[in-house]
Amino acid sequence: MKDTSAKNVHGKAGFKSAEPIVTLLVLAGLALFPTLVSSPYSLHLMILLFLSIIMGQSWNIVGGYAGQYSVGHAAYFGAGAYTTMLLMQQWKIAPWYGVWAGMAVAVVVALVVGSICFRLRGPYFVLASIAVAEILRLSTMNLKDLTNGAEGILATEIPPLTIAGKVITDFSTKVPFYYIGLGLVVLTIVVTFLVQHSKLGYYFQAIREDQDAAHSLGINLTFHKNIALIVSALLTSLAGSFYAIYIGFIDPPTVLGLDISVQIVLICIIGGIGTIYGPVVGSLVLVPLSEALRSNIIAEAIFATGAVSPTSGVGVFLKENLAHAHALIYGVLVVVVILFMPDGVLGFVRKLTTKRKGERS
Amino acid sequence: MAILEIKNVSKFFGGLAANADVSFEVAQGSIMGLIGPNGAGKTTLFNCITGYYEPSRGEVIFKGNRMNGLQPDRVCKLGMARTWQKVRPLAKMSVLDNVMVGALCRTNSLKAAREIAMEQLQVVRMDGKAAFLAGGLPIGERKKLEMARVLATKPELLLLDEVMGGLNQSESEEIVLLILDIKSRGITQMVIEHDMKTIMRISDRIVVLTSGEKLTEGTPQEVVSNQAVIDAYLGESHS
């Protein structure tokens, strides 16, 4: 066992050399996707997938690498969403300027959370992160003059994106959102890659593994935890702004709710914490799953196998209730993954492949 | 010249004095042994010196600087590094990455850190295991990894807290040779150790603690012939 785990660290030379080519092929395929597939629903699914990857990748930096489990990332997501949306609707400031303001607000929130909570050890950070997100949600709910409260904000008109007077896109289709989403996915993955291959990445992981040891090796714990949180908040805020402009409507529960915070954490836990591909894998599992559960695909699949007739009592029950039970099934699946794949789907697959390699040699 | 001066250091936990009025000096380039029965306050003293605790009273002076109240990371940057009684490997990182984290204390370049780390792994003869995960190592190698990791921070004073605890004879001997090798490179060391034979062999001077207080101090010969030490410390295990 020890031998295989050691090989796992070093023995990926063959895999690594193929990696750039595979990455380029995947990117090329994704870039061509909207020209090949024009169905709005497929594009919508892909954009949801991108959004999920961006969110997971952002959380991964502070949660996965630095080991500081924030369960309040909705705060940064909502900060981006509300700032961009308010600037656009109230002051007619175009979203590509608004996102910067959104990121600035997210950093301010991160600094407040970090400077207070990172002085303490243990679960304080987790609890405080939830509290801050809830405070923001309730404030947004009640500051009706500024935020329109529970009614939310509807984007009435997105100004066209122009560069040097030339209109690039007017956002009338989903295609520009697709490319912006893809761009943000690439951005977050590149940021994660750079962090992982820098002094910061080493320090984050050292803090995650053992705070006392890290401290004694010259690592300023508070400073580095704050850096991790700020980078993470910046990227999460981008995701929030993107969501707001794409969907065109936000209200406190959908961008600041606790379920957003939990969703972000789950993407990483399911995929594999502290790895570049973890959030990608997690999103590939969770997004199609929640879409499938929301529709009646699963019931249809059960009928297709012929095990249950759609007209029988059980069939009717399934047809009527399975779609409503999506949260329940989703929850059970998450528990199963956490119980049987503690390192996420990616970690589970890696374990299987290294085991097979071990058997061969 | 003294690289480290402990001046009347006391540390209280509630009403309990874990260290009471402890004073001594550690000479540059020497090995200072720190012995005493369980609960004598040896590790507490290490924690006071390295910034994990702030002494309730007294001063810790390192290279002429007052260290009281400095955080452990500052202490490490100033050239004082420690190991832990209970080893603390960064389990999910490779052996090389563990040592690199130490080396990054002195450089911002990963390449330079990797070179420093490989050098230190060669010093403890673990360069062959660089790619292994630290969490999978047996105890003897974990202790050596910890030594390599602190050496990579380029310390001038090294505090070793029971680096031989739990090791067999040949593993202990390896560590002893390593400690002597570190000394020959001019690094001052303070060593907590339970095995009397070993501590007698490596130490230039020894400080004996009991119940938080300094019982005596002297060369190994002076300490073993001291009746109070025999009563308080050796008496227990040799009666």
PDB file of N, CA and C in Angstrom, chain A residues 2-3 5-6 9-10 121 196-199 201-203 205-206 208-221 343, chain B residues 52 71-73 76-77 82 84 88 90-94 97 100-102 104-105 107-108 110 114 131-133 136 149-150 153:
ATOM      1  N   LYS A   2       1.860   1.265   0.886  1.00  0.00           N
ATOM      2  CA  LYS A   2       2.723   2.447   0.967  1.00  0.00           C
ATOM      3  C   LYS A   2       3.447   2.666  -0.357  1.00  0.00           C
ATOM      4  N   ASP A   3       3.894   1.545  -0.940  1.00  0.00           N
ATOM      5  CA  ASP A   3       4.629   1.660  -2.196  1.00  0.00           C
ATOM      6  C   ASP A   3       3.777   2.278  -3.292  1.00  0.00           C
ATOM      7  N   SER A   5       1.192   4.213  -2.979  1.00  0.00           N
ATOM      8  CA  SER A   5       0.888   5.620  -2.748  1.00  0.00           C
ATOM      9  C   SER A   5       2.097   6.476  -3.138  1.00  0.00           C
ATOM     10  N   ALA A   6       3.285   5.959  -2.910  1.00  0.00           N
ATOM     11  CA  ALA A   6       4.476   6.712  -3.264  1.00  0.00           C
ATOM     12  C   ALA A   6       4.594   6.837  -4.782  1.00  0.00           C
ATOM     13  N   VAL A   9       2.651   9.589  -6.416  1.00  0.00           N
ATOM     14  CA  VAL A   9       3.152  10.950  -6.387  1.00  0.00           C
ATOM     15  C   VAL A   9       4.039  11.223  -7.599  1.00  0.00           C
ATOM     16  N   HIS A  10       4.879  10.260  -7.898  1.00  0.00           N
ATOM     17  CA  HIS A  10       5.903  10.502  -8.899  1.00  0.00           C
ATOM     18  C   HIS A  10       5.594   9.882 -10.257  1.00  0.00           C
ATOM     19  N   ARG A 121      -8.692  29.297  16.334  1.00  0.00           N
ATOM     20  CA  ARG A 121      -8.552  27.969  15.750  1.00  0.00           C
ATOM     21  C   ARG A 121      -9.889  27.240  15.812  1.00  0.00           C
ATOM     22  N   GLN A 196      -1.016  26.435  -6.989  1.00  0.00           N
ATOM     23  CA  GLN A 196      -0.466  25.125  -6.613  1.00  0.00           C
ATOM     24  C   GLN A 196       1.041  25.052  -6.872  1.00  0.00           C
ATOM     25  N   HIS A 197       1.498  25.726  -7.910  1.00  0.00           N
ATOM     26  CA  HIS A 197       2.914  25.656  -8.257  1.00  0.00           C
ATOM     27  C   HIS A 197       3.666  26.892  -7.800  1.00  0.00           C
ATOM     28  N   SER A 198       3.347  27.335  -6.587  1.00  0.00           N
ATOM     29  CA  SER A 198       4.052  28.493  -6.052  1.00  0.00           C
ATOM     30  C   SER A 198       4.259  28.283  -4.557  1.00  0.00           C
ATOM     31  N   LYS A 199       5.043  29.182  -3.975  1.00  0.00           N
ATOM     32  CA  LYS A 199       5.279  29.150  -2.534  1.00  0.00           C
ATOM     33  C   LYS A 199       3.941  29.198  -1.783  1.00  0.00           C
ATOM     34  N   GLY A 201       1.042  28.019  -2.617  1.00  0.00           N
ATOM     35  CA  GLY A 201       0.396  26.705  -2.635  1.00  0.00           C
ATOM     36  C   GLY A 201       1.013  25.775  -1.596  1.00  0.00           C
ATOM     37  N   TYR A 202       2.338  25.786  -1.501  1.00  0.00           N
ATOM     38  CA  TYR A 202       3.016  24.943  -0.509  1.00  0.00           C
ATOM     39  C   TYR A 202       2.608  25.363   0.900  1.00  0.00           C
ATOM     40  N   TYR A 203       2.554  26.679   1.112  1.00  0.00           N
ATOM     41  CA  TYR A 203       2.214  27.175   2.434  1.00  0.00           C
ATOM     42  C   TYR A 203       0.747  26.864   2.777  1.00  0.00           C
ATOM     43  N   GLN A 205      -1.035  24.359   1.721  1.00  0.00           N
ATOM     44  CA  GLN A 205      -1.176  22.932   2.024  1.00  0.00           C
ATOM     45  C   GLN A 205      -0.550  22.587   3.369  1.00  0.00           C
ATOM     46  N   ALA A 206       0.566  23.236   3.686  1.00  0.00           N
ATOM     47  CA  ALA A 206       1.196  22.994   4.989  1.00  0.00           C
ATOM     48  C   ALA A 206       0.236  23.394   6.106  1.00  0.00           C
ATOM     49  N   ARG A 208      -3.003  23.458   5.911  1.00  0.00           N
ATOM     50  CA  ARG A 208      -4.079  22.472   5.934  1.00  0.00           C
ATOM     51  C   ARG A 208      -3.651  21.214   6.688  1.00  0.00           C
ATOM     52  N   GLU A 209      -2.417  20.771   6.459  1.00  0.00           N
ATOM     53  CA  GLU A 209      -1.979  19.504   7.036  1.00  0.00           C
ATOM     54  C   GLU A 209      -1.712  19.610   8.530  1.00  0.00           C
ATOM     55  N   ASP A 210      -1.066  20.667   8.968  1.00  0.00           N
ATOM     56  CA  ASP A 210      -0.747  20.792  10.396  1.00  0.00           C
ATOM     57  C   ASP A 210      -0.366  22.234  10.712  1.00  0.00           C
ATOM     58  N   GLN A 211      -1.281  22.948  11.374  1.00  0.00           N
ATOM     59  CA  GLN A 211      -1.056  24.368  11.623  1.00  0.00           C
ATOM     60  C   GLN A 211       0.160  24.632  12.510  1.00  0.00           C
ATOM     61  N   ASP A 212       0.328  23.807  13.551  1.00  0.00           N
ATOM     62  CA  ASP A 212       1.447  24.054  14.457  1.00  0.00           C
ATOM     63  C   ASP A 212       2.779  23.840  13.755  1.00  0.00           C
ATOM     64  N   ALA A 213       2.854  22.748  12.977  1.00  0.00           N
ATOM     65  CA  ALA A 213       4.084  22.484  12.228  1.00  0.00           C
ATOM     66  C   ALA A 213       4.347  23.620  11.251  1.00  0.00           C
ATOM     67  N   ALA A 214       3.300  24.051  10.543  1.00  0.00           N
ATOM     68  CA  ALA A 214       3.460  25.134   9.570  1.00  0.00           C
ATOM     69  C   ALA A 214       3.963  26.396  10.258  1.00  0.00           C
ATOM     70  N   HIS A 215       3.366  26.700  11.399  1.00  0.00           N
ATOM     71  CA  HIS A 215       3.757  27.892  12.154  1.00  0.00           C
ATOM     72  C   HIS A 215       5.235  27.845  12.523  1.00  0.00           C
ATOM     73  N   SER A 216       5.686  26.666  12.971  1.00  0.00           N
ATOM     74  CA  SER A 216       7.070  26.539  13.424  1.00  0.00           C
ATOM     75  C   SER A 216       8.047  26.559  12.259  1.00  0.00           C
ATOM     76  N   LEU A 217       7.547  26.389  11.026  1.00  0.00           N
ATOM     77  CA  LEU A 217       8.448  26.411   9.871  1.00  0.00           C
ATOM     78  C   LEU A 217       8.475  27.797   9.227  1.00  0.00           C
ATOM     79  N   GLY A 218       7.997  28.787   9.968  1.00  0.00           N
ATOM     80  CA  GLY A 218       8.129  30.159   9.482  1.00  0.00           C
ATOM     81  C   GLY A 218       6.946  30.661   8.694  1.00  0.00           C
ATOM     82  N   ILE A 219       5.805  29.951   8.773  1.00  0.00           N
ATOM     83  CA  ILE A 219       4.639  30.380   8.008  1.00  0.00           C
ATOM     84  C   ILE A 219       3.734  31.246   8.880  1.00  0.00           C
ATOM     85  N   ASN A 220       3.459  32.458   8.423  1.00  0.00           N
ATOM     86  CA  ASN A 220       2.527  33.344   9.121  1.00  0.00           C
ATOM     87  C   ASN A 220       1.106  32.859   8.817  1.00  0.00           C
ATOM     88  N   LEU A 221       0.494  32.204   9.799  1.00  0.00           N
ATOM     89  CA  LEU A 221      -0.781  31.525   9.554  1.00  0.00           C
ATOM     90  C   LEU A 221      -1.880  32.503   9.154  1.00  0.00           C
ATOM     91  N   ASP A 343     -12.183  10.651  -0.415  1.00  0.00           N
ATOM     92  CA  ASP A 343     -11.335  11.569  -1.174  1.00  0.00           C
ATOM     93  C   ASP A 343     -12.027  12.065  -2.435  1.00  0.00           C
TER      94      ASP A 343
ATOM     95  N   TYR B  52       5.503  29.539  21.181  1.00  0.00           N
ATOM     96  CA  TYR B  52       4.169  28.943  21.290  1.00  0.00           C
ATOM     97  C   TYR B  52       3.465  29.406  22.560  1.00  0.00           C
ATOM     98  N   GLN B  71       5.742  35.586  17.559  1.00  0.00           N
ATOM     99  CA  GLN B  71       5.044  34.404  17.053  1.00  0.00           C
ATOM    100  C   GLN B  71       6.068  33.373  16.549  1.00  0.00           C
ATOM    101  N   PRO B  72       5.676  32.087  16.561  1.00  0.00           N
ATOM    102  CA  PRO B  72       6.605  31.037  16.123  1.00  0.00           C
ATOM    103  C   PRO B  72       7.205  31.270  14.732  1.00  0.00           C
ATOM    104  N   ASP B  73       6.409  31.832  13.807  1.00  0.00           N
ATOM    105  CA  ASP B  73       6.967  32.026  12.463  1.00  0.00           C
ATOM    106  C   ASP B  73       8.082  33.063  12.460  1.00  0.00           C
ATOM    107  N   CYS B  76      11.166  31.416  13.907  1.00  0.00           N
ATOM    108  CA  CYS B  76      11.821  30.570  12.912  1.00  0.00           C
ATOM    109  C   CYS B  76      12.633  31.414  11.937  1.00  0.00           C
ATOM    110  N   LYS B  77      12.058  32.531  11.506  1.00  0.00           N
ATOM    111  CA  LYS B  77      12.760  33.418  10.562  1.00  0.00           C
ATOM    112  C   LYS B  77      14.043  33.964  11.181  1.00  0.00           C
ATOM    113  N   ARG B  82      12.486  24.178  15.725  1.00  0.00           N
ATOM    114  CA  ARG B  82      12.228  23.123  16.695  1.00  0.00           C
ATOM    115  C   ARG B  82      11.632  21.894  16.018  1.00  0.00           C
ATOM    116  N   TRP B  84       9.118  18.341  17.105  1.00  0.00           N
ATOM    117  CA  TRP B  84       8.025  18.076  18.030  1.00  0.00           C
ATOM    118  C   TRP B  84       8.166  16.680  18.632  1.00  0.00           C
ATOM    119  N   ARG B  88       5.098  15.678  13.518  1.00  0.00           N
ATOM    120  CA  ARG B  88       4.027  16.349  12.786  1.00  0.00           C
ATOM    121  C   ARG B  88       4.347  16.383  11.298  1.00  0.00           C
ATOM    122  N   LEU B  90       3.560  16.569   7.354  1.00  0.00           N
ATOM    123  CA  LEU B  90       2.470  17.087   6.526  1.00  0.00           C
ATOM    124  C   LEU B  90       2.031  15.898   5.683  1.00  0.00           C
ATOM    125  N   ALA B  91       1.057  15.131   6.229  1.00  0.00           N
ATOM    126  CA  ALA B  91       0.831  13.749   5.807  1.00  0.00           C
ATOM    127  C   ALA B  91       0.529  13.587   4.323  1.00  0.00           C
ATOM    128  N   LYS B  92      -0.274  14.489   3.762  1.00  0.00           N
ATOM    129  CA  LYS B  92      -0.686  14.287   2.375  1.00  0.00           C
ATOM    130  C   LYS B  92       0.265  14.945   1.376  1.00  0.00           C
ATOM    131  N   MET B  93       1.418  15.385   1.875  1.00  0.00           N
ATOM    132  CA  MET B  93       2.419  15.949   0.969  1.00  0.00           C
ATOM    133  C   MET B  93       3.597  14.978   0.914  1.00  0.00           C
ATOM    134  N   SER B  94       4.359  15.040  -0.177  1.00  0.00           N
ATOM    135  CA  SER B  94       5.483  14.112  -0.320  1.00  0.00           C
ATOM    136  C   SER B  94       6.599  14.512   0.646  1.00  0.00           C
ATOM    137  N   ASP B  97       8.262  17.577  -0.605  1.00  0.00           N
ATOM    138  CA  ASP B  97       7.438  18.781  -0.391  1.00  0.00           C
ATOM    139  C   ASP B  97       7.495  19.223   1.068  1.00  0.00           C
ATOM    140  N   MET B 100      10.633  20.985   1.495  1.00  0.00           N
ATOM    141  CA  MET B 100      10.580  22.242   0.735  1.00  0.00           C
ATOM    142  C   MET B 100       9.847  23.332   1.510  1.00  0.00           C
ATOM    143  N   VAL B 101       8.785  22.941   2.229  1.00  0.00           N
ATOM    144  CA  VAL B 101       8.056  23.930   3.031  1.00  0.00           C
ATOM    145  C   VAL B 101       9.017  24.589   4.020  1.00  0.00           C
ATOM    146  N   GLY B 102       9.899  23.786   4.611  1.00  0.00           N
ATOM    147  CA  GLY B 102      10.911  24.345   5.499  1.00  0.00           C
ATOM    148  C   GLY B 102      11.855  25.278   4.752  1.00  0.00           C
ATOM    149  N   LEU B 104      11.403  26.952   2.087  1.00  0.00           N
ATOM    150  CA  LEU B 104      10.762  28.180   1.578  1.00  0.00           C
ATOM    151  C   LEU B 104      10.805  29.307   2.612  1.00  0.00           C
ATOM    152  N   CYS B 105      11.217  28.974   3.828  1.00  0.00           N
ATOM    153  CA  CYS B 105      11.417  29.992   4.858  1.00  0.00           C
ATOM    154  C   CYS B 105      12.521  30.961   4.446  1.00  0.00           C
ATOM    155  N   THR B 107      13.712  31.213   1.008  1.00  0.00           N
ATOM    156  CA  THR B 107      13.731  31.564  -0.409  1.00  0.00           C
ATOM    157  C   THR B 107      12.302  31.631  -0.925  1.00  0.00           C
ATOM    158  N   ASN B 108      12.098  32.390  -2.000  1.00  0.00           N
ATOM    159  CA  ASN B 108      10.772  32.414  -2.597  1.00  0.00           C
ATOM    160  C   ASN B 108      10.708  31.531  -3.833  1.00  0.00           C
ATOM    161  N   LEU B 110      10.777  28.104  -5.863  1.00  0.00           N
ATOM    162  CA  LEU B 110      10.553  26.671  -5.644  1.00  0.00           C
ATOM    163  C   LEU B 110      11.780  25.869  -6.054  1.00  0.00           C
ATOM    164  N   ARG B 114      13.738  23.407  -3.713  1.00  0.00           N
ATOM    165  CA  ARG B 114      13.864  21.988  -4.034  1.00  0.00           C
ATOM    166  C   ARG B 114      15.309  21.538  -3.855  1.00  0.00           C
ATOM    167  N   ALA B 131       9.927  10.998  -3.009  1.00  0.00           N
ATOM    168  CA  ALA B 131       8.604  11.021  -3.652  1.00  0.00           C
ATOM    169  C   ALA B 131       7.520  10.357  -2.806  1.00  0.00           C
ATOM    170  N   PHE B 132       7.921   9.727  -1.686  1.00  0.00           N
ATOM    171  CA  PHE B 132       6.916   9.052  -0.855  1.00  0.00           C
ATOM    172  C   PHE B 132       6.018  10.062  -0.150  1.00  0.00           C
ATOM    173  N   LEU B 133       4.800   9.633   0.153  1.00  0.00           N
ATOM    174  CA  LEU B 133       3.930  10.478   0.956  1.00  0.00           C
ATOM    175  C   LEU B 133       4.397  10.427   2.406  1.00  0.00           C
ATOM    176  N   GLY B 136       2.851   8.058   5.056  1.00  0.00           N
ATOM    177  CA  GLY B 136       3.051   6.609   4.994  1.00  0.00           C
ATOM    178  C   GLY B 136       4.376   6.137   5.574  1.00  0.00           C
ATOM    179  N   ARG B 149      13.488  18.671   7.703  1.00  0.00           N
ATOM    180  CA  ARG B 149      12.605  19.809   7.486  1.00  0.00           C
ATOM    181  C   ARG B 149      13.048  21.037   8.296  1.00  0.00           C
ATOM    182  N   VAL B 150      13.437  20.817   9.567  1.00  0.00           N
ATOM    183  CA  VAL B 150      13.895  21.975  10.345  1.00  0.00           C
ATOM    184  C   VAL B 150      15.261  22.444   9.865  1.00  0.00           C
ATOM    185  N   THR B 153      15.227  25.037   7.199  1.00  0.00           N
ATOM    186  CA  THR B 153      14.933  26.438   7.534  1.00  0.00           C
ATOM    187  C   THR B 153      16.218  27.185   7.889  1.00  0.00           C
TER     188      THR B 153
END
